[in-house]
Tab-separated table of C-alpha atoms (C1' of nucleotides) in Angstrom:
chain	number	residue	atom	x	y	z
A	150	UNK	CA	9.105	9.289	-8.211
A	151	UNK	CA	12.502	9.753	-9.463
A	152	UNK	CA	13.314	11.000	-12.700
A	153	UNK	CA	9.957	12.060	-12.871
A	154	UNK	CA	7.981	13.608	-16.451
A	155	UNK	CA	5.487	13.656	-14.063
A	156	UNK	CA	4.628	18.015	-15.747
A	157	UNK	CA	4.523	16.774	-19.235
A	158	UNK	CA	0.661	15.166	-18.570
A	159	UNK	CA	-2.583	16.798	-17.962
A	160	UNK	CA	-3.416	18.365	-15.113
A	161	UNK	CA	-6.185	15.594	-14.090
A	162	UNK	CA	-4.648	12.924	-15.025
A	163	UNK	CA	-1.583	14.706	-12.171
A	164	UNK	CA	-4.147	14.893	-10.132
A	165	UNK	CA	-5.605	11.366	-10.798
A	166	UNK	CA	-3.007	9.664	-10.201
A	167	UNK	CA	-2.010	11.718	-7.209
A	168	UNK	CA	-4.770	10.823	-5.257
A	169	UNK	CA	-4.580	7.214	-6.071
A	170	UNK	CA	-0.809	6.137	-5.345
A	171	UNK	CA	-1.730	7.920	-1.414
A	172	UNK	CA	-4.149	4.751	-1.480
A	173	UNK	CA	-2.181	2.776	-3.093
A	174	UNK	CA	-0.730	0.702	0.073
A	175	UNK	CA	-2.659	-0.763	1.884
A	176	UNK	CA	-1.533	0.082	5.132
A	177	UNK	CA	-3.068	3.743	3.548
A	178	UNK	CA	-6.211	2.133	2.858
A	179	UNK	CA	-6.253	0.256	6.450
A	180	UNK	CA	-5.403	3.709	7.235
A	181	UNK	CA	-8.679	5.630	5.585
A	182	UNK	CA	-10.801	2.247	6.126
A	183	UNK	CA	-10.157	2.621	9.735
A	184	UNK	CA	-10.409	6.759	10.150
A	185	UNK	CA	-14.201	5.900	8.256
A	186	UNK	CA	-15.142	3.323	10.786
A	187	UNK	CA	-14.614	4.773	14.408
A	188	UNK	CA	-16.832	7.585	14.914
A	189	UNK	CA	-14.032	10.091	16.276
A	190	UNK	CA	-11.903	10.894	13.611
A	191	UNK	CA	-9.479	8.787	16.163
A	192	UNK	CA	-6.015	9.743	15.741
A	193	UNK	CA	-2.698	7.126	17.508
A	194	UNK	CA	-4.982	4.394	18.592
A	195	UNK	CA	-4.369	4.094	14.484
A	196	UNK	CA	-0.984	2.695	15.400
A	197	UNK	CA	-2.314	0.320	17.338
A	198	UNK	CA	-4.383	-1.373	15.101
A	199	UNK	CA	-2.084	-1.161	12.152
A	200	UNK	CA	0.665	-4.128	12.377
A	201	UNK	CA	3.310	-0.971	12.087
A	202	UNK	CA	5.823	0.869	13.835
A	203	UNK	CA	4.744	4.306	15.011
A	204	UNK	CA	6.943	6.412	13.110
A	205	UNK	CA	5.937	3.648	10.057
A	206	UNK	CA	2.217	5.103	10.744
A	207	UNK	CA	2.936	8.913	11.053
A	208	UNK	CA	4.641	8.920	7.978
A	209	UNK	CA	1.888	6.359	6.606
A	210	UNK	CA	-0.016	9.578	7.779
A	211	UNK	CA	1.659	12.610	5.912
A	212	UNK	CA	1.499	11.635	2.846
A	213	UNK	CA	-2.176	11.162	3.184
A	214	UNK	CA	-2.131	14.492	4.560
A	215	UNK	CA	0.135	15.287	1.556
A	216	UNK	CA	-2.976	14.663	-0.833
A	217	UNK	CA	-4.994	16.460	0.499
A	218	UNK	CA	-7.349	13.223	1.732
A	219	UNK	CA	-7.102	13.716	5.797
A	220	UNK	CA	-7.139	15.825	8.010
A	221	UNK	CA	-5.167	16.046	11.691
A	222	UNK	CA	-5.654	18.916	14.597
A	223	UNK	CA	-3.793	19.531	17.649
A	224	UNK	CA	-6.305	17.756	20.292
A	225	UNK	CA	-4.214	17.879	23.865
A	226	UNK	CA	-0.940	16.426	23.602
A	227	UNK	CA	-2.116	13.988	20.524
A	228	UNK	CA	-2.947	15.058	16.569
A	229	UNK	CA	-6.833	13.469	15.732
A	230	UNK	CA	-7.087	12.940	12.491
A	231	UNK	CA	-10.520	13.216	9.539
A	232	UNK	CA	-11.381	12.044	6.162
A	233	UNK	CA	-11.349	15.531	4.217
A	234	UNK	CA	-14.847	15.167	3.110
A	235	UNK	CA	-13.341	17.542	-0.037
A	236	UNK	CA	-10.530	15.818	-1.047
A	237	UNK	CA	-13.011	12.193	-1.112
A	238	UNK	CA	-15.616	14.283	-3.465
A	239	UNK	CA	-12.818	14.876	-6.011
A	240	UNK	CA	-11.005	11.158	-5.895
A	241	UNK	CA	-15.333	10.256	-6.520
A	242	UNK	CA	-15.524	12.704	-9.404
A	243	UNK	CA	-11.953	11.715	-10.304
A	244	UNK	CA	-11.969	8.031	-10.220
A	245	UNK	CA	-15.932	8.022	-11.882
A	246	UNK	CA	-14.867	9.835	-14.899
A	247	UNK	CA	-11.823	7.636	-14.981
A	248	UNK	CA	-13.742	4.471	-14.739
A	249	UNK	CA	-16.671	5.524	-17.234
A	250	UNK	CA	-14.490	6.132	-19.527
A	251	UNK	CA	-12.991	2.949	-18.881
A	252	UNK	CA	-16.165	0.777	-18.581
A	253	UNK	CA	-18.053	3.093	-21.440
A	254	UNK	CA	-17.632	0.682	-24.067
A	255	UNK	CA	-19.777	1.353	-27.585
A	256	UNK	CA	-20.628	-1.214	-29.325
A	257	UNK	CA	-16.989	-0.975	-31.795
A	258	UNK	CA	-15.368	-0.958	-28.876
A	259	UNK	CA	-14.924	-4.461	-28.100
A	260	UNK	CA	-11.962	-6.975	-25.719
A	261	UNK	CA	-8.918	-8.333	-28.160
B	185	UNK	CA	7.748	-2.114	-1.980
B	186	UNK	CA	11.194	-2.137	0.738
B	187	UNK	CA	11.194	-4.399	3.250
B	188	UNK	CA	7.574	-4.330	3.005
B	189	UNK	CA	4.899	-5.831	5.752
B	190	UNK	CA	2.262	-5.747	3.238
B	191	UNK	CA	0.393	-9.787	4.117
B	192	UNK	CA	0.268	-7.973	7.996
B	193	UNK	CA	-2.675	-6.477	5.642
B	194	UNK	CA	-6.616	-7.770	4.575
B	195	UNK	CA	-6.807	-9.647	1.055
B	196	UNK	CA	-8.818	-6.666	0.226
B	197	UNK	CA	-7.421	-3.497	1.668
B	198	UNK	CA	-3.399	-5.616	-0.909
B	199	UNK	CA	-6.031	-5.433	-3.974
B	200	UNK	CA	-7.459	-2.585	-3.425
B	201	UNK	CA	-4.017	-1.119	-3.221
B	202	UNK	CA	-2.544	-2.900	-5.741
B	203	UNK	CA	-4.750	-2.119	-7.870
B	204	UNK	CA	-4.635	2.047	-6.959
B	205	UNK	CA	-0.578	2.004	-7.232
B	206	UNK	CA	-1.081	0.448	-10.362
B	207	UNK	CA	-2.583	3.327	-11.650
B	208	UNK	CA	-1.004	5.811	-9.402
B	209	UNK	CA	1.385	7.647	-12.050
B	210	UNK	CA	0.490	9.798	-14.956
B	211	UNK	CA	1.538	8.163	-17.897
B	212	UNK	CA	-0.371	4.386	-16.372
B	213	UNK	CA	-3.758	7.053	-16.311
B	214	UNK	CA	-2.317	8.774	-19.667
B	215	UNK	CA	-2.747	4.592	-20.864
B	216	UNK	CA	-5.458	3.219	-20.022
B	217	UNK	CA	-7.528	6.565	-20.777
B	218	UNK	CA	-5.891	6.152	-24.749
B	219	UNK	CA	-6.991	2.258	-24.215
B	220	UNK	CA	-10.416	3.741	-23.738
B	221	UNK	CA	-10.492	5.954	-26.066
B	222	UNK	CA	-9.639	4.600	-29.167
B	223	UNK	CA	-12.014	1.941	-31.617
B	224	UNK	CA	-9.197	-0.226	-31.318
B	225	UNK	CA	-6.487	-1.748	-28.947
B	226	UNK	CA	-3.695	0.764	-29.680
B	227	UNK	CA	-0.111	-1.131	-28.966
B	228	UNK	CA	2.956	1.140	-29.606
B	229	UNK	CA	1.223	4.006	-30.919
B	230	UNK	CA	0.889	5.147	-27.284
B	231	UNK	CA	4.820	5.642	-26.985
B	232	UNK	CA	3.878	8.377	-30.117
B	233	UNK	CA	0.945	9.275	-28.245
B	234	UNK	CA	3.300	9.760	-24.743
B	235	UNK	CA	5.771	12.415	-24.314
B	236	UNK	CA	8.563	9.385	-23.241
B	237	UNK	CA	10.817	7.041	-24.810
B	238	UNK	CA	9.896	3.212	-25.796
B	239	UNK	CA	11.396	1.288	-22.953
B	240	UNK	CA	9.822	3.197	-20.410
B	241	UNK	CA	6.250	2.776	-21.265
B	242	UNK	CA	7.420	-0.542	-21.482
B	243	UNK	CA	7.277	-0.180	-18.515
B	244	UNK	CA	4.251	1.221	-17.503
B	245	UNK	CA	2.500	-1.291	-19.968
B	246	UNK	CA	4.139	-3.967	-17.865
B	247	UNK	CA	3.394	-2.990	-14.633
B	248	UNK	CA	-0.039	-2.422	-15.584
B	249	UNK	CA	-0.388	-5.702	-17.261
B	250	UNK	CA	1.272	-7.223	-13.850
B	251	UNK	CA	-1.556	-5.574	-12.215
B	252	UNK	CA	-3.978	-7.448	-14.856
B	253	UNK	CA	-5.868	-4.048	-15.454
B	254	UNK	CA	-4.827	-4.430	-19.503
B	255	UNK	CA	-3.521	-7.963	-21.064
B	256	UNK	CA	-1.315	-7.855	-24.318
B	257	UNK	CA	-1.981	-9.851	-26.838
B	258	UNK	CA	0.737	-10.521	-29.348
B	259	UNK	CA	-0.296	-9.313	-33.448
B	260	UNK	CA	2.565	-9.413	-35.831
B	261	UNK	CA	5.656	-8.345	-34.690
B	262	UNK	CA	3.521	-5.607	-33.235
B	263	UNK	CA	1.028	-5.655	-30.109
B	264	UNK	CA	-1.953	-5.643	-28.929
B	265	UNK	CA	-3.126	-3.933	-25.426
B	266	UNK	CA	-6.499	-3.661	-24.119
B	267	UNK	CA	-8.032	-3.108	-21.533
B	268	UNK	CA	-8.955	-6.059	-19.000
B	269	UNK	CA	-13.095	-5.491	-18.024
B	270	UNK	CA	-12.934	-8.387	-14.750
B	271	UNK	CA	-10.015	-6.211	-13.941
B	272	UNK	CA	-12.003	-2.725	-14.337
B	273	UNK	CA	-14.747	-4.313	-12.904
B	274	UNK	CA	-12.712	-5.564	-9.728
B	275	UNK	CA	-11.489	-1.952	-9.239
B	276	UNK	CA	-14.638	-0.225	-9.807
B	277	UNK	CA	-16.426	-2.272	-7.185
B	278	UNK	CA	-12.781	-2.139	-4.579
B	279	UNK	CA	-13.722	1.679	-4.934
B	280	UNK	CA	-17.341	1.782	-5.474
B	281	UNK	CA	-16.527	0.080	-1.684
B	282	UNK	CA	-14.399	2.517	-0.453
B	283	UNK	CA	-15.663	5.056	-1.082
B	284	UNK	CA	-19.457	4.308	0.094
B	285	UNK	CA	-17.371	3.400	3.245
B	286	UNK	CA	-15.682	6.876	3.608
B	287	UNK	CA	-18.774	8.865	2.730
B	288	UNK	CA	-21.616	7.442	4.133
B	289	UNK	CA	-21.448	10.833	7.017
B	290	UNK	CA	-23.968	8.780	9.692
B	291	UNK	CA	-24.951	11.989	12.245
B	292	UNK	CA	-22.245	11.226	14.898
B	293	UNK	CA	-19.521	11.154	12.398
B	294	UNK	CA	-19.265	14.208	11.949
B	295	UNK	CA	-15.576	16.478	11.238
B	296	UNK	CA	-13.066	17.445	13.243
C	206	DT	C1'	9.600	21.161	38.613
C	207	DA	C1'	9.598	15.932	37.396
C	208	DT	C1'	7.599	12.680	34.514
C	209	DA	C1'	4.708	10.430	31.713
C	210	DT	C1'	2.651	9.906	27.103
C	211	DT	C1'	1.299	11.226	22.291
C	212	DA	C1'	3.272	12.289	17.766
C	213	DA	C1'	6.376	14.561	14.427
C	214	DT	C1'	11.683	14.068	12.512
C	215	DC	C1'	16.486	12.262	12.225
C	216	DG	C1'	18.901	8.775	10.409
C	217	DT	C1'	19.667	4.837	7.891
C	218	DA	C1'	18.603	0.872	5.368
C	219	DA	C1'	17.143	-2.066	2.039
C	220	DA	C1'	14.373	-2.638	-1.822
C	221	DA	C1'	11.012	0.243	-5.218
C	222	DT	C1'	10.152	3.410	-8.986
C	223	DT	C1'	10.869	6.182	-12.681
C	224	DA	C1'	13.097	7.043	-16.593
C	225	DC	C1'	17.128	6.557	-20.192
C	226	DG	C1'	19.951	4.501	-24.304
C	227	DA	C1'	21.771	0.338	-25.251
C	228	DT	C1'	20.617	-4.242	-26.719
C	229	DA	C1'	17.910	-8.747	-28.049
C	230	DA	C1'	14.899	-11.033	-30.248
C	231	DG	C1'	9.922	-11.287	-33.236
C	232	DA	C1'	7.599	-11.003	-37.366
C	233	DA	C1'	7.801	-8.982	-42.124
C	234	DA	C1'	8.493	-6.724	-46.129
C	235	DT	C1'	12.960	-6.580	-49.828
D	179	DA	C1'	19.356	-13.587	-46.851
D	180	DT	C1'	19.446	-9.177	-45.468
D	181	DT	C1'	17.014	-5.607	-43.496
D	182	DT	C1'	13.872	-3.253	-40.925
D	183	DC	C1'	10.256	-2.270	-37.622
D	184	DT	C1'	8.290	-3.130	-32.781
D	185	DT	C1'	8.700	-4.069	-28.635
D	186	DA	C1'	10.758	-6.756	-24.514
D	187	DT	C1'	14.597	-6.998	-21.684
D	188	DC	C1'	19.690	-5.281	-20.047
D	189	DG	C1'	22.783	-2.248	-17.327
D	190	DT	C1'	22.145	1.801	-14.683
D	191	DA	C1'	21.255	5.628	-12.640
D	192	DA	C1'	18.936	9.205	-9.779
D	193	DT	C1'	14.905	9.182	-6.910
D	194	DT	C1'	11.705	7.819	-3.401
D	195	DT	C1'	9.139	4.444	-1.032
D	196	DT	C1'	8.549	1.824	3.419
D	197	DA	C1'	10.181	-0.055	7.646
D	198	DC	C1'	12.091	0.983	12.335
D	199	DG	C1'	14.454	2.735	16.139
D	200	DA	C1'	16.270	6.655	18.757
D	201	DT	C1'	15.036	11.602	19.580
D	202	DT	C1'	12.947	15.909	19.585
D	203	DA	C1'	8.839	18.494	20.998
D	204	DA	C1'	4.193	19.720	23.483
D	205	DT	C1'	1.101	18.110	26.202
D	206	DA	C1'	-0.639	16.006	31.029
D	207	DT	C1'	-0.307	14.757	35.071
D	208	DA	C1'	1.896	12.516	40.046
DNA sequence: TATATTAATCGTAAAATTACGATAAGAAAT
DNA sequence: ATTTCTTATCGTAATTTTACGATTAATATA
């Protein structure tokens, strides 16, 4: 982020941005899609599905975990990831609120 | 992005990520909220509303413009920005598709 | 016990992001 | 014609992001 002024914004704006940023990379979109599609929580299969190195995937997983969007559970030698329903729900709320605002075009509120 | 492998992902994933990334900063969330709230398209009033330097705001506006989320129209000495309804609609579609996928938890698809 | 498997972390490099002040470029007003 | 206002761009610095290979740590398996 570099020389961030993040704290000067509203908590909601910060949290919205945080969640959107976490999904702001095609690899991370692909990961959450994978986690949603697979019945199991999948783990390092992600590495085989995506065209990225194992360490890179691990980094992306960390980013998603830091944002709270996924959680990982150790299962023997491997780690099982799954979506965090709570945070996904929060994302839903935040994004719906935002889209409501962006799309509630009152009669006077015309386009440029 | 650095050494990007973006092109190895699906177009939809790329576009979703692109739009989410554009809104992945509190200042840019604040900007689109401002544009939605104000009846007018506002221009450099944004600079007065947000705790950032004029050049920084200009940069954020550029990011939003590059993603297609806003458009700017020159109006005399100032520039009038407004939301781009088409792209906001596309964002709506993409995010709803994604959230549908993330939240459609079938009976077998339990949490970890 | 030795060896494989799995995933996180470390070190590194290249590029992008965030932020600012200073400057430039445009139009408007004096 | 000059000055003022507004916004974009340039240059710069600090930090973060993306990506990789190599290594480590932990668990299984032979």
